[in-house]
Amino acid sequence: MDLEKALAELTLDEKAHLTAGADMWSTHAIARLDLPSIRVTDGPNGARGSSLLGVGDATAVCVPCGSALGATWNPSLIERIGVMLGQEARTKACRVLLAPTINLHRSPLGGRNFECYSEDPLLSGKIAAGFVRGVQSEGVATTAKHFVANDAEHERNTIDSVVDARTLREIYLVPFELAVKEGGTLGIMTAYNRLNGTFCSEDAWLLTRVLRDEWGFEGFVLTDWFSVGSTLDSARAGLDLQMPGPGRFFGAALAEAVRAGELDESIVTDQVARMLGVWKRLGALDDAIDSVRGSRQEQAERSIDLPTHRELAREVATDSMVLLKNEELLPLATAGLRRIALIGPNADRCHIMGGGSATLRAHYEVTPLEALRKRLGETVEITHERGCWTEKSVPPLHADSLMKPDASTGLEIAFFGNVDWQGEPVHLGSNRNGQILFFGPPGEGVPQDFSFRAVGTFTPTESGVHTFTLIQAGLARVQIDGDIVLDGIESPPGPGSAFFGMGSREIEAAVELLAGRPVELSIDFTCGSARLLRGVVVGHRPPLPEDMMQRAVAAAAAADVAVLVVGTNGDWETEGRDRESMQLPGEQDELIRRVCAANPRSVVCVNTGSPVAMDWCDQAAAILQIWFGGQEMADALVDVLLGSAEPGGRLPTTLPLREEHNPAFGNFAGENSELRYGEGLLVGYRWYSTRELPVRFPFGHGLSYSTFEIGIPRLSADAYCGDPISVAVPVTNTGLRRGCEVVQCYVAPKHPSLFRPSFELRAFAKLWLDPGETSDATFELGPRAFAHWDPADPGYELVRARLFAMAAMGPGAGSARRPEQGWYIDAGSYELRVGRSSADISHICVVSVPEEIGPIGA
Ligand code: BGC
């Protein structure tokens, strides 16, 4: 397809048409010119296709969450993950993957921290660049998101992130800069929030000056979903595509603005040229015929569960697990092992991803309990106790307890073409569990306004008082054996925080049931005023034994080893809501303390996306951070526990001793519509180290099952004069097993002209070595390893004139001010601190900079 020709032939209305989505997940086609509709998919831990929140039939590979990928410190592995996700996106007929999420872990409480890689911009950016290269090698564009300073969820659609210029340049913009310059991302998604008073989707400084003029970005910029709120400002700022459709501010509105003489047509032409340019680079214009007129088959979403994808998901899960502490307990010696107590609320659950738009239906799910039993069940007795209840909202009725009238698992659903269950159903369907949600019409022939009745039996496994709950998007009631137990039609609950605020508050009812005796369950739903998302979550909590904790403690005491799997889930860590505390939910802290006291051979596996308080740290013999580890998490956990895999991860984010110590404390999660980045440059370890605050586990920390010696670094030069310095660090595996070491290089300026963090990560390399093997970790230190951004003070000369006017006061104290902003390298000496974590430095070398260098452009 000839792009120039197509652009010249497009009418103004057609061009404007292309600037807004056609529906939730695709752009418009222009059939007249064979221009295809392009489909997009979230992102970032899989390519889920057009379903949302785990709804729908299509399944997808689920890789570990962002913080886990960050913990690999392994951009080349993440590039392979990118290739896999690019392939997955194609199976969903998509040419754009809405990923990676590269905001930073500014506060440990950020609701979407699990999606983001790290607190450090370099680590985030290098991982992002690998991810982007991989995905895009499969003809799928990435949209690095959310540009920028979207590091919290509180009032996310309107909050104003107030960030100083230097902090933006040195910290928050860096991952995006690397995604553009080193990854070559073809897309950027703007953030919902404002940045210093201007909405990111209409910030010309951000989208044009920095992104395009300075970084040379040639791709397209799209909004986050529903976020754009202006036509002229956004178009002039450099935004190209409003998603989802139908367009309100873009689309026809742009053509009207051109006709009204408010906007130059060249702006619309540029928007379209940028998008078509990307589709062309992807090869997507060549499948125009398929996409515009293609058969249903070619457009259908496919779920392809490949063994090679399973293996890669497993490899990355083990490579992300961080062994925080190990008092000679791991790997578990299986010889003589008779009984393992597997304890904790997450041990028999699959908490493998965080909540929100990242949620998908994984190809399969395995619980830690199932994985351990499969591996050791024949030789070792595995007892299991949950110990306590931790769910934030009650989980949906489980498939195993539901039976349809035809005796298969789940619920049978009859859909009516009216809002009050009248007449014959217009469509029949089914659902596997108590979460029955629809984006758009639920089936063929079902109109926009519909009602449904879902029926089946529910068979409890315990006798006693069961709790049933209801969250509705629309209006619903639940009947058990003909009695209305939950009535959201007569007394609708107010709005809640579920489903990005589209769901109601959760209501609950207690019902006495007998174990093994089935009851008839019926759920009536009608749309009411709900539009985008419609349906219900009917939850169930069995009677909870009062002695849950005692049973867990007794099981631990009677076992050779206790394995605790504790943590949060996608309800506690989710898009749309920040966490309220670093504390593990429920009584898990108490459970861990008591289990560790009952059995000194206890390992605590922490199944979360972000840091949690570990006040019990001293009591546990071993601690393993396993994150939300994707579809292979449980088997990868067993690999690591038993030593068939190395725990390859290192902390991508500091685990603070106390929540109150964290850098954002006091400036999180914002007040009066403003989120002040008051800690400035001192994000993460920059804060703890510069302020000399103790931490629970430092940034970069993680133990191996082997031991390593980091030798003396060899530098290609001991002065930096503009050419990169090459560094080679010999590393020897001094242990008895193959394992990995991550060599980290932090740079500490000794004579900074402006305030600087005490040291910053400037390079890293991960090595896998056999016992006795030595190899070099190598990296280069270029200008940015030494530079800082100086916002300068171009107006100072005017101010200075006043000082001279006040003769008695002299020229005033103070240092030289640079008249021009940019990256500068101060003259003086710099320490290269080379080690295995930010707090474990093996060698310090000194590099000098004889003369100031700068400004070095952007
Ligand atoms: C999220 C984006 C996501 C989009 C589409 C938004 O709510 O912030 O990250 O890509 O929805 O699901």
CSV table of N, CA, C and O and ligand atoms in Angstrom, one decimal, residues 24-25 42 48 52 98 101 112 115 145-146 150 156 189 192 224-225 357 500 575, ligand 1:
chain,number,residue,atom,x,y,z
A,24,MET,N,-14.8,-0.4,21.5
A,24,MET,CA,-13.9,-0.5,22.7
A,24,MET,C,-12.4,-0.8,22.4
A,24,MET,O,-11.5,-0.3,23.0
A,25,TRP,N,-12.2,-1.6,21.4
A,25,TRP,CA,-10.9,-2.2,21.1
A,25,TRP,C,-10.4,-2.0,19.7
A,25,TRP,O,-9.4,-2.7,19.3
A,42,ASP,N,-5.2,-5.2,25.9
A,42,ASP,CA,-4.4,-5.1,27.0
A,42,ASP,C,-3.6,-6.4,27.1
A,42,ASP,O,-4.1,-7.4,26.5
A,48,ARG,N,-5.0,-10.3,26.2
A,48,ARG,CA,-6.3,-11.0,26.6
A,48,ARG,C,-7.4,-10.9,25.5
A,48,ARG,O,-8.4,-11.5,25.6
A,52,LEU,N,-12.8,-8.4,29.2
A,52,LEU,CA,-12.3,-7.5,30.2
A,52,LEU,C,-12.6,-8.1,31.5
A,52,LEU,O,-13.6,-8.8,31.7
A,98,LEU,N,-1.4,-3.0,24.6
A,98,LEU,CA,-1.4,-1.8,25.5
A,98,LEU,C,-0.5,-2.1,26.6
A,98,LEU,O,-0.9,-2.4,27.8
A,101,THR,N,3.5,-1.2,31.2
A,101,THR,CA,3.2,-0.1,32.2
A,101,THR,C,4.6,0.3,32.8
A,101,THR,O,5.2,-0.6,33.5
A,112,ARG,N,-1.3,0.3,41.4
A,112,ARG,CA,-0.9,-0.4,40.2
A,112,ARG,C,0.6,-0.8,40.2
A,112,ARG,O,1.2,-1.1,39.2
A,115,GLU,N,1.8,-3.7,38.4
A,115,GLU,CA,1.9,-3.7,36.9
A,115,GLU,C,3.3,-3.1,36.5
A,115,GLU,O,3.7,-3.3,35.3
A,145,LYS,N,3.0,3.0,28.7
A,145,LYS,CA,2.0,3.8,29.4
A,145,LYS,C,2.3,3.9,30.8
A,145,LYS,O,3.1,3.1,31.4
A,146,HIS,N,1.8,4.9,31.6
A,146,HIS,CA,0.9,5.9,31.2
A,146,HIS,C,1.7,7.2,31.3
A,146,HIS,O,2.2,7.5,32.4
A,150,ASN,N,1.9,9.0,36.5
A,150,ASN,CA,0.6,8.3,36.9
A,150,ASN,C,1.0,7.1,37.8
A,150,ASN,O,0.9,6.0,37.5
A,156,ARG,N,-7.7,9.2,40.0
A,156,ARG,CA,-6.8,9.1,38.9
A,156,ARG,C,-7.2,9.9,37.7
A,156,ARG,O,-6.3,10.2,36.8
A,189,MET,N,0.9,5.7,25.4
A,189,MET,CA,-0.4,6.0,25.9
A,189,MET,C,-0.3,7.1,26.9
A,189,MET,O,0.5,7.0,27.9
A,192,TYR,N,-4.0,9.4,32.6
A,192,TYR,CA,-5.3,10.1,33.0
A,192,TYR,C,-5.0,11.5,33.6
A,192,TYR,O,-5.8,12.4,33.4
A,224,ASP,N,-5.4,7.2,27.3
A,224,ASP,CA,-5.9,6.1,28.1
A,224,ASP,C,-7.4,6.1,27.9
A,224,ASP,O,-8.0,7.1,27.5
A,225,TRP,N,-8.1,5.0,28.3
A,225,TRP,CA,-9.5,4.8,28.0
A,225,TRP,C,-10.4,5.9,28.6
A,225,TRP,O,-10.4,6.1,29.8
A,357,SER,N,-7.5,-3.6,34.5
A,357,SER,CA,-7.5,-4.0,33.0
A,357,SER,C,-6.4,-5.0,32.7
A,357,SER,O,-6.4,-5.6,31.6
A,500,PHE,N,-13.8,-0.6,38.4
A,500,PHE,CA,-13.5,0.8,38.2
A,500,PHE,C,-14.7,1.7,38.6
A,500,PHE,O,-15.0,2.7,37.9
A,575,GLU,N,-5.9,-1.8,39.8
A,575,GLU,CA,-6.1,-0.5,39.2
A,575,GLU,C,-7.3,0.1,39.8
A,575,GLU,O,-8.3,-0.6,40.2
B,1,BGC,C1,-6.1,1.6,31.9
B,1,BGC,C2,-5.1,1.2,30.8
B,1,BGC,C3,-5.7,0.2,29.9
B,1,BGC,C4,-7.1,0.7,29.4
B,1,BGC,C5,-7.8,-0.3,28.5
B,1,BGC,C6,-7.5,1.9,31.5
B,1,BGC,O1,-8.4,1.9,32.5
B,1,BGC,O2,-5.6,2.6,32.7
B,1,BGC,O3,-3.9,0.8,31.3
B,1,BGC,O4,-4.9,-0.1,28.9
B,1,BGC,O5,-7.9,0.9,30.5
B,1,BGC,O6,-8.2,-1.4,29.2
